[in-house]
PDB file of C-alpha atoms in Angstrom:
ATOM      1  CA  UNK A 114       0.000   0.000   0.000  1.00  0.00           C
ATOM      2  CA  UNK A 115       1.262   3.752  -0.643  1.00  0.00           C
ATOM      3  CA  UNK A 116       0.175   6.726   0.501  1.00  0.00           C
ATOM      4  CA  UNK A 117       0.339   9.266  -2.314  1.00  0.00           C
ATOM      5  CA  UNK A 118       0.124  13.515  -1.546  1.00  0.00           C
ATOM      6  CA  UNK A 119      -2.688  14.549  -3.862  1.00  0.00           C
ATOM      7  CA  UNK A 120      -1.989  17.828  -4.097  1.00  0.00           C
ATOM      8  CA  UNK A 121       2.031  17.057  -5.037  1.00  0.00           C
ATOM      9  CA  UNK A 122       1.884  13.067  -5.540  1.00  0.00           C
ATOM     10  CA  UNK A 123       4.956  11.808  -3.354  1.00  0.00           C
ATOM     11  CA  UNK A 124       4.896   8.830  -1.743  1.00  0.00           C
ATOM     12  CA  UNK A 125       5.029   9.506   2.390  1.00  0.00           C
ATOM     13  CA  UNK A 126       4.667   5.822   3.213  1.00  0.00           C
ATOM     14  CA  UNK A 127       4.459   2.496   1.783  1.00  0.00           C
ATOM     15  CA  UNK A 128       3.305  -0.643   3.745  1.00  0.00           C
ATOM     16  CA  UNK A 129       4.827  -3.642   2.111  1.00  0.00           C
ATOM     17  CA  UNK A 130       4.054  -7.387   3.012  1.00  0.00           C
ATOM     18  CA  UNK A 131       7.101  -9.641   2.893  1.00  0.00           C
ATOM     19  CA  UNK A 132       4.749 -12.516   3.841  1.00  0.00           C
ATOM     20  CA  UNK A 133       5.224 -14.687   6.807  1.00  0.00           C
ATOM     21  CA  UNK A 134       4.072 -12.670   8.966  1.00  0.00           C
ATOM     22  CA  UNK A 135       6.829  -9.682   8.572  1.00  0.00           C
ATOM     23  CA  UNK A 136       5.898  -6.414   7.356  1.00  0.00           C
ATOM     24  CA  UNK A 137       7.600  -3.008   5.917  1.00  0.00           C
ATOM     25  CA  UNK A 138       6.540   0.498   6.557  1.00  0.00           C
ATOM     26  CA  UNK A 139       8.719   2.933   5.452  1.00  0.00           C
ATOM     27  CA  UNK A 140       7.840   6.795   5.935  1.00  0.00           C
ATOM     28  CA  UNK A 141       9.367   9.871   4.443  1.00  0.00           C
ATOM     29  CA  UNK A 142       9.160  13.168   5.653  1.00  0.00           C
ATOM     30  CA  UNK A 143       9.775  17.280   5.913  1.00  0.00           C
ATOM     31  CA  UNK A 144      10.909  16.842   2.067  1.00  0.00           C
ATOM     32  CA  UNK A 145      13.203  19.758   0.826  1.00  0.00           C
ATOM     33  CA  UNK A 146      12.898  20.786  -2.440  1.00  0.00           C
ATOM     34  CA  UNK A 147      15.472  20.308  -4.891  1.00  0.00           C
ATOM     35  CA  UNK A 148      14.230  21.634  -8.565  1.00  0.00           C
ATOM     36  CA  UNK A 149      11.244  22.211 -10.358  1.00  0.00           C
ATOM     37  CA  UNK A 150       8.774  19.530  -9.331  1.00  0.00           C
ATOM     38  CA  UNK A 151      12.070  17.258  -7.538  1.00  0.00           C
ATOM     39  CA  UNK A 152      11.719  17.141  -3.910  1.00  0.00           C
ATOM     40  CA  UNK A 153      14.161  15.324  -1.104  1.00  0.00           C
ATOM     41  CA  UNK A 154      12.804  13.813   2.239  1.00  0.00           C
ATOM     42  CA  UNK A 155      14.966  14.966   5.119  1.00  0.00           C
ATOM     43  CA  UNK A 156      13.491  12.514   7.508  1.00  0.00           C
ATOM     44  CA  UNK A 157      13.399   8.798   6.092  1.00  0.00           C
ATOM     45  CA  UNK A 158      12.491   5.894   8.503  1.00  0.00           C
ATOM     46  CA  UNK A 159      12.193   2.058   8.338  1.00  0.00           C
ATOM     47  CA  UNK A 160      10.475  -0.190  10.566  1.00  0.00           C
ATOM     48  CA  UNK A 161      10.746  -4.078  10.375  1.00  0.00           C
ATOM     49  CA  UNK A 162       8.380  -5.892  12.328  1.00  0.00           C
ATOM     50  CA  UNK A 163       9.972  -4.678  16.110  1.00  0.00           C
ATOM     51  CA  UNK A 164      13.104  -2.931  14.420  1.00  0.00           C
ATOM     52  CA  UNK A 165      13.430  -0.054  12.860  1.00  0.00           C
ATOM     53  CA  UNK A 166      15.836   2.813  11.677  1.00  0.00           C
ATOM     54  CA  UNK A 167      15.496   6.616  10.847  1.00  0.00           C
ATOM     55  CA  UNK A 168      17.631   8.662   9.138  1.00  0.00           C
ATOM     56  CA  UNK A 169      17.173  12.993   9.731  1.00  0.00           C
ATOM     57  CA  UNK A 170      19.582  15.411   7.671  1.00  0.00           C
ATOM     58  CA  UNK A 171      19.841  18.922   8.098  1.00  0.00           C
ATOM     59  CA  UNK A 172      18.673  21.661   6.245  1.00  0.00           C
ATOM     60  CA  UNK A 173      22.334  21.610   4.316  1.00  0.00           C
ATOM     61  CA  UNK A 174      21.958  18.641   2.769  1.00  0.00           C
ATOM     62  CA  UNK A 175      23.120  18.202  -1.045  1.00  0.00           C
ATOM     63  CA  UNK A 176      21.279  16.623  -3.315  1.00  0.00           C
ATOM     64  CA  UNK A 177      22.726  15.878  -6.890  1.00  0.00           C
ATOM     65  CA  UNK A 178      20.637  17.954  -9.356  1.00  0.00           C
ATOM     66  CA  UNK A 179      20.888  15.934 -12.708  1.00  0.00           C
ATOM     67  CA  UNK A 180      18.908  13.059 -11.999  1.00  0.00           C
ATOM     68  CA  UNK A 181      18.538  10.812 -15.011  1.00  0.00           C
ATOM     69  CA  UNK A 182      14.668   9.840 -14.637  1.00  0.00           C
ATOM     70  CA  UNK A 183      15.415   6.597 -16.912  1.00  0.00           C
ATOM     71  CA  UNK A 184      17.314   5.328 -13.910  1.00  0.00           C
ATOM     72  CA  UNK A 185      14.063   5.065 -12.284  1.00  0.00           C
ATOM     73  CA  UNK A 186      12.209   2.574 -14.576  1.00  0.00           C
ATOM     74  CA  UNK A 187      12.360  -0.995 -14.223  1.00  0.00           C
ATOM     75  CA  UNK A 188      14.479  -2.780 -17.583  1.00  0.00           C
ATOM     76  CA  UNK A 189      13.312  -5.794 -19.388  1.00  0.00           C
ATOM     77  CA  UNK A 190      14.310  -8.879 -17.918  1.00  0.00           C
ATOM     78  CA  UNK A 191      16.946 -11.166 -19.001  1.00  0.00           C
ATOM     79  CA  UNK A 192      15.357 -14.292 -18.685  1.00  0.00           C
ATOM     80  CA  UNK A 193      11.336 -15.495 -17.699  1.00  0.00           C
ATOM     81  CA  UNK A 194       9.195 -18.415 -17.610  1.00  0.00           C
ATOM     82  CA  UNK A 195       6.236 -19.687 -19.868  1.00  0.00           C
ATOM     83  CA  UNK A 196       4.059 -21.932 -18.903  1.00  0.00           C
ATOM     84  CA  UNK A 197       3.806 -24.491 -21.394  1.00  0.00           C
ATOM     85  CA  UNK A 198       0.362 -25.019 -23.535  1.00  0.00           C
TER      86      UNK A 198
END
């Protein structure tokens, strides 16, 4: 499950199920903006069933500004399986 802004459409928090049992949330926050329509979040956390992390930077943060948007979408893959008819 993600939870999508509608006014700006980031993602603040995706629930994912690993099955088993164990679960994912992670939850980003207090995003800094970076370029035209390109924001950062400053506060990223990740919880694992009774563990978790969070990461905060400061208001200096860098982010690199020539972001290749290609690097975001999934390639074809090498190999995959067909079910016999």
């Amino acid at each position: 499950a993600l939870w999508v802004d509608h006014i700006n459409y980031r993602i603040e928090r995706a629930n994912i199920n690993l099955g088993g049992g164990v679960s994912v949330v992670y939850r980003f926050d207090d995003f800094k903006d970076v370029g035209p329509g390109v924001s950062f979040p400053k506060r990223i956390e990740l919880k694992v069933d009774k563990f978790s992390i969070s990461l905060k930077y400061d208001e200096d943060v860098e982010v690199n500004g020539n972001i290749d948007r290609n690097s975001f979408k999934p390639e074809q893959p090498l190999a995959r399986f067909e079910k016999a008819f």
